[in-house]
Structure formats: structure tokens, C-alpha cells
Amino acid sequence: RSLLWDGFQGVSYGDARYVLAETDADPNNPNNVILVYLQTSVSGIWDEGATWNREHVWPQSYLADASYTPDATLRNEHIHIGTDLHNLKPSNPLENGSRGNKYFDNVSSSSAYEPHDSVKGDLARIFFYMIVMYEQLGLVDDPALITSGYLNMGLLETLLSWHIQDPVDDFELNRNNVIYQYQG
């Protein structure tokens, strides 16, 4: 944790929309971004969230209001746990809404969401980063312990297996290097 915090400099939620165009740029078309859940390539130009929006992999509702600012004008200026670039990914707005604040699992249901196989490890490692960086967060295996505002997500055993099944690839490595340039 101290290693991660050493030199850390967060970015604002507003700036994140432009940084994500770089962190998640399509390697075959750098003007596009790869959407996390659909794995499609779309224009990386920010159009107020019509084409893609900023998905919180660890849902905002499970950050105990740490990332909520009621004034929409100020929302893009704040820097906090909810603006950590590791936790933000470009997403299709409808698919982002479909995922909502469901935990990840190997099947989609009313409470769980199964992402594309090619990003399962990436998402697991985002969660692992989040629990190391922010000591108030926790990963659990019991879905009953995942409740809005209680700082828990899951499922830990599923995420651990995804980490092994989907190792780090060039896209994820590049993403982490770009984030390091902005956040330290």
C-alpha cells in the first residue's frame, strides 16, 4: 500500500474521460477505444457519454458515497477513490447500465454479471489493486456481504481464478503504463 501511495497523484473525474481515450486505445486504431464489456472498438472522442461512458469497475454505490458529488458541475473537478484511473474503463452506456452494481461471476443473473472472457483477468486485477490501494475496501465470497455502501465486492474466489485463466496481455500492460504516467 505504501508503495502504491508513494508519489500517487490522482486525476479528476473530468480529466479521466480524456485519459481513458489513451489508456484503452484500440491498438489497431488509436483514434478508437475498446469498450470493456462488449470488446468493441468505437470512436475515442468524448461526446458526453453518448458513445461510451466511464464505467466504475468497483461500482460507485459500493464506495460508500466517497465518489458522489451532488453538484454535477463539481463532479468532474473532484479527485477521490472513484476517479482512480485503474478503476475506470470505457463502456457502452447500455451495457454499463446492464452491469449496474452487480458483482462479477461466471454467470449473469439479477445480482451477478459475467464479462467477456478476454477481460476477466483484467477486471480481477483491477479489484486486487483497489483493495491494496484503499484499505477500506474488501473482497468477499458471500454475496450477502455485498451491499451498497458497505465497501465490499466479490466474488473473491472467482476473481482469483480469472486472474490465472486470463493472464496480463499487452493491452493491459500498456494501460497500466499509461496510468502510471498520469497517477504515478
mmCIF file of C-alpha atoms in Angstrom:
data_model
loop_
_atom_site.group_PDB
_atom_site.id
_atom_site.type_symbol
_atom_site.label_atom_id
_atom_site.label_comp_id
_atom_site.label_asym_id
_atom_site.label_seq_id
_atom_site.Cartn_x
_atom_site.Cartn_y
_atom_site.Cartn_z
ATOM 1 C CA ARG A 1 0.000 0.000 0.000
ATOM 2 C CA SER A 2 2.750 2.459 0.847
ATOM 3 C CA LEU A 3 4.438 1.675 -2.485
ATOM 4 C CA LEU A 4 1.226 2.489 -4.360
ATOM 5 C CA TRP A 5 0.653 5.711 -2.430
ATOM 6 C CA ASP A 6 4.270 6.877 -2.826
ATOM 7 C CA GLY A 7 4.058 9.576 -5.493
ATOM 8 C CA PHE A 8 0.392 8.947 -6.245
ATOM 9 C CA GLN A 9 -1.325 11.882 -7.892
ATOM 10 C CA GLY A 10 -4.952 11.332 -8.767
ATOM 11 C CA VAL A 11 -6.760 12.833 -11.701
ATOM 12 C CA SER A 12 -10.169 14.438 -11.728
ATOM 13 C CA TYR A 13 -13.239 12.622 -12.978
ATOM 14 C CA GLY A 14 -13.447 15.137 -15.826
ATOM 15 C CA ASP A 15 -9.857 14.562 -16.893
ATOM 16 C CA ALA A 16 -10.378 10.799 -16.722
ATOM 17 C CA ARG A 17 -12.657 10.868 -19.772
ATOM 18 C CA TYR A 18 -9.745 12.094 -21.880
ATOM 19 C CA VAL A 19 -7.106 9.873 -20.280
ATOM 20 C CA LEU A 20 -9.281 6.790 -20.907
ATOM 21 C CA ALA A 21 -9.099 7.533 -24.632
ATOM 22 C CA GLU A 22 -5.370 6.878 -24.265
ATOM 23 C CA THR A 23 -5.370 4.067 -21.655
ATOM 24 C CA ASP A 24 -7.877 1.965 -23.562
ATOM 25 C CA ALA A 25 -6.985 2.988 -27.119
ATOM 26 C CA ASP A 26 -7.568 0.347 -29.764
ATOM 27 C CA PRO A 27 -4.084 -0.898 -30.776
ATOM 28 C CA ASN A 28 -5.338 -1.257 -34.368
ATOM 29 C CA ASN A 29 -6.929 2.205 -34.461
ATOM 30 C CA PRO A 30 -5.539 4.642 -31.859
ATOM 31 C CA ASN A 31 -8.440 7.050 -32.500
ATOM 32 C CA ASN A 32 -10.804 4.458 -31.016
ATOM 33 C CA VAL A 33 -11.232 2.912 -27.571
ATOM 34 C CA ILE A 34 -12.040 -0.702 -26.724
ATOM 35 C CA LEU A 35 -15.222 -0.963 -24.657
ATOM 36 C CA VAL A 36 -14.629 -3.122 -21.607
ATOM 37 C CA TYR A 37 -17.693 -5.357 -21.629
ATOM 38 C CA LEU A 38 -18.533 -5.611 -25.332
ATOM 39 C CA GLN A 39 -14.909 -5.541 -26.527
ATOM 40 C CA THR A 40 -15.929 -3.398 -29.489
ATOM 41 C CA SER A 41 -13.910 -0.530 -30.916
ATOM 42 C CA VAL A 42 -15.620 2.877 -31.047
ATOM 43 C CA SER A 43 -14.514 6.464 -31.502
ATOM 44 C CA GLY A 44 -12.412 7.626 -28.579
ATOM 45 C CA ILE A 45 -13.664 11.190 -28.867
ATOM 46 C CA TRP A 46 -15.625 12.162 -25.745
ATOM 47 C CA ASP A 47 -19.197 13.022 -26.745
ATOM 48 C CA GLU A 48 -20.681 13.490 -23.262
ATOM 49 C CA GLY A 49 -21.135 9.735 -22.832
ATOM 50 C CA ALA A 50 -23.335 9.069 -25.865
ATOM 51 C CA THR A 51 -20.913 6.602 -27.495
ATOM 52 C CA TRP A 52 -19.100 5.466 -24.349
ATOM 53 C CA ASN A 53 -19.061 6.412 -20.699
ATOM 54 C CA ARG A 54 -16.826 5.908 -17.677
ATOM 55 C CA GLU A 55 -17.544 2.579 -16.047
ATOM 56 C CA HIS A 56 -16.575 2.209 -12.393
ATOM 57 C CA VAL A 57 -15.369 -1.392 -12.231
ATOM 58 C CA TRP A 58 -15.764 -1.182 -8.440
ATOM 59 C CA PRO A 59 -19.240 0.395 -8.510
ATOM 60 C CA GLN A 60 -19.668 3.875 -7.099
ATOM 61 C CA SER A 61 -22.514 2.653 -4.922
ATOM 62 C CA TYR A 62 -20.033 0.336 -3.152
ATOM 63 C CA LEU A 63 -17.632 3.158 -2.384
ATOM 64 C CA ALA A 64 -19.813 4.471 0.473
ATOM 65 C CA ASP A 65 -20.558 7.794 -1.224
ATOM 66 C CA ALA A 66 -16.834 8.604 -1.362
ATOM 67 C CA SER A 67 -17.161 9.333 -5.060
ATOM 68 C CA TYR A 68 -20.544 11.035 -5.083
ATOM 69 C CA THR A 69 -20.827 14.783 -5.521
ATOM 70 C CA PRO A 70 -24.410 16.056 -5.795
ATOM 71 C CA ASP A 71 -23.401 19.124 -7.817
ATOM 72 C CA ALA A 72 -22.901 17.869 -11.394
ATOM 73 C CA THR A 73 -20.766 20.908 -12.175
ATOM 74 C CA LEU A 74 -18.261 19.964 -9.474
ATOM 75 C CA ARG A 75 -18.419 16.211 -10.127
ATOM 76 C CA ASN A 76 -15.853 16.429 -12.937
ATOM 77 C CA GLU A 77 -13.448 18.531 -10.845
ATOM 78 C CA HIS A 78 -13.086 16.262 -7.817
ATOM 79 C CA ILE A 79 -10.304 13.748 -7.221
ATOM 80 C CA HIS A 80 -11.150 10.785 -4.979
ATOM 81 C CA ILE A 81 -11.346 6.996 -4.835
ATOM 82 C CA GLY A 82 -13.983 6.992 -7.570
ATOM 83 C CA THR A 83 -11.674 8.769 -10.032
ATOM 84 C CA ASP A 84 -8.747 6.347 -9.752
ATOM 85 C CA LEU A 85 -7.890 5.562 -13.370
ATOM 86 C CA HIS A 86 -7.326 1.883 -12.626
ATOM 87 C CA ASN A 87 -10.989 1.569 -11.662
ATOM 88 C CA LEU A 88 -12.377 3.396 -14.702
ATOM 89 C CA LYS A 89 -12.917 1.792 -18.116
ATOM 90 C CA PRO A 90 -14.698 2.948 -21.276
ATOM 91 C CA SER A 91 -18.020 1.161 -21.569
ATOM 92 C CA ASN A 92 -21.072 1.101 -23.763
ATOM 93 C CA PRO A 93 -23.669 3.124 -21.811
ATOM 94 C CA LEU A 94 -26.410 0.481 -22.149
ATOM 95 C CA GLU A 95 -24.103 -2.372 -21.179
ATOM 96 C CA ASN A 96 -22.757 -0.313 -18.289
ATOM 97 C CA GLY A 97 -26.346 0.116 -17.115
ATOM 98 C CA SER A 98 -26.961 -3.601 -17.549
ATOM 99 C CA ARG A 99 -23.984 -4.403 -15.323
ATOM 100 C CA GLY A 100 -25.037 -1.747 -12.811
ATOM 101 C CA ASN A 101 -23.509 -2.609 -9.443
ATOM 102 C CA LYS A 102 -23.649 -6.388 -9.873
ATOM 103 C CA TYR A 103 -20.670 -8.411 -8.677
ATOM 104 C CA PHE A 104 -18.718 -10.456 -11.222
ATOM 105 C CA ASP A 105 -19.302 -14.183 -11.580
ATOM 106 C CA ASN A 106 -19.210 -16.971 -14.159
ATOM 107 C CA VAL A 107 -22.873 -16.451 -14.990
ATOM 108 C CA SER A 108 -25.078 -13.394 -15.411
ATOM 109 C CA SER A 109 -28.136 -13.134 -13.188
ATOM 110 C CA SER A 110 -30.193 -10.500 -11.400
ATOM 111 C CA SER A 111 -27.272 -9.964 -8.978
ATOM 112 C CA ALA A 112 -24.219 -11.111 -10.973
ATOM 113 C CA TYR A 113 -22.587 -10.091 -14.235
ATOM 114 C CA GLU A 114 -20.307 -12.199 -16.423
ATOM 115 C CA PRO A 115 -17.916 -10.136 -18.556
ATOM 116 C CA HIS A 116 -16.195 -11.255 -21.749
ATOM 117 C CA ASP A 117 -13.574 -13.979 -21.134
ATOM 118 C CA SER A 118 -10.774 -11.821 -22.552
ATOM 119 C CA VAL A 119 -11.139 -9.201 -19.771
ATOM 120 C CA LYS A 120 -11.906 -11.369 -16.761
ATOM 121 C CA GLY A 121 -8.311 -11.316 -15.518
ATOM 122 C CA ASP A 122 -8.015 -7.582 -16.218
ATOM 123 C CA LEU A 123 -11.103 -6.891 -14.104
ATOM 124 C CA ALA A 124 -9.906 -9.189 -11.322
ATOM 125 C CA ARG A 125 -6.586 -7.342 -11.162
ATOM 126 C CA ILE A 126 -8.407 -4.011 -11.015
ATOM 127 C CA PHE A 127 -10.212 -5.277 -7.914
ATOM 128 C CA PHE A 128 -6.935 -6.546 -6.425
ATOM 129 C CA TYR A 129 -5.343 -3.149 -6.993
ATOM 130 C CA MET A 130 -8.327 -1.425 -5.379
ATOM 131 C CA ILE A 131 -8.190 -3.483 -2.164
ATOM 132 C CA VAL A 132 -4.462 -2.884 -1.812
ATOM 133 C CA MET A 133 -4.682 0.836 -2.599
ATOM 134 C CA TYR A 134 -7.749 1.565 -0.462
ATOM 135 C CA GLU A 135 -7.697 -0.243 2.868
ATOM 136 C CA GLN A 136 -11.400 0.357 3.496
ATOM 137 C CA LEU A 137 -12.363 -1.891 0.550
ATOM 138 C CA GLY A 138 -12.758 -5.649 0.764
ATOM 139 C CA LEU A 139 -13.360 -8.639 -1.488
ATOM 140 C CA VAL A 140 -15.696 -11.324 -0.185
ATOM 141 C CA ASP A 141 -17.121 -14.644 -1.355
ATOM 142 C CA ASP A 142 -20.538 -14.297 0.245
ATOM 143 C CA PRO A 143 -22.910 -12.264 -1.970
ATOM 144 C CA ALA A 144 -24.914 -11.372 1.153
ATOM 145 C CA LEU A 145 -21.927 -9.281 2.297
ATOM 146 C CA ILE A 146 -22.027 -7.234 -0.911
ATOM 147 C CA THR A 147 -24.388 -4.397 -0.086
ATOM 148 C CA SER A 148 -24.482 -0.861 -1.405
ATOM 149 C CA GLY A 149 -22.389 1.481 0.698
ATOM 150 C CA TYR A 150 -20.574 -1.275 2.592
ATOM 151 C CA LEU A 151 -17.330 -1.180 0.583
ATOM 152 C CA ASN A 152 -17.361 -4.901 -0.300
ATOM 153 C CA MET A 153 -17.346 -6.568 -3.710
ATOM 154 C CA GLY A 154 -16.826 -10.093 -4.917
ATOM 155 C CA LEU A 155 -16.595 -12.838 -5.610
ATOM 156 C CA LEU A 156 -13.029 -13.331 -4.394
ATOM 157 C CA GLU A 157 -12.569 -16.990 -5.433
ATOM 158 C CA THR A 158 -13.982 -16.265 -8.888
ATOM 159 C CA LEU A 159 -11.658 -13.286 -9.303
ATOM 160 C CA LEU A 160 -8.639 -15.323 -8.211
ATOM 161 C CA SER A 161 -9.428 -17.982 -10.817
ATOM 162 C CA TRP A 162 -9.938 -15.324 -13.514
ATOM 163 C CA HIS A 163 -6.521 -13.878 -12.694
ATOM 164 C CA ILE A 164 -4.966 -17.264 -13.559
ATOM 165 C CA GLN A 165 -7.193 -18.012 -16.579
ATOM 166 C CA ASP A 166 -6.631 -14.615 -18.241
ATOM 167 C CA PRO A 167 -3.008 -13.519 -17.726
ATOM 168 C CA VAL A 168 -1.738 -9.994 -18.324
ATOM 169 C CA ASP A 169 -1.565 -9.173 -22.036
ATOM 170 C CA ASP A 170 -0.009 -6.295 -23.993
ATOM 171 C CA PHE A 171 -3.217 -4.226 -23.852
ATOM 172 C CA GLU A 172 -3.382 -4.399 -20.053
ATOM 173 C CA LEU A 173 0.346 -3.789 -19.675
ATOM 174 C CA ASN A 174 0.155 -0.692 -21.878
ATOM 175 C CA ARG A 175 -2.898 0.511 -19.946
ATOM 176 C CA ASN A 176 -1.066 0.235 -16.644
ATOM 177 C CA ASN A 177 1.976 2.056 -18.048
ATOM 178 C CA VAL A 178 -0.175 4.920 -19.345
ATOM 179 C CA ILE A 179 -1.975 5.185 -15.988
ATOM 180 C CA TYR A 180 1.396 5.302 -14.248
ATOM 181 C CA GLN A 181 2.325 8.329 -16.379
ATOM 182 C CA TYR A 182 -0.734 10.176 -15.030
ATOM 183 C CA GLN A 183 -1.060 8.880 -11.463
ATOM 184 C CA GLY A 184 2.452 7.854 -10.517
#
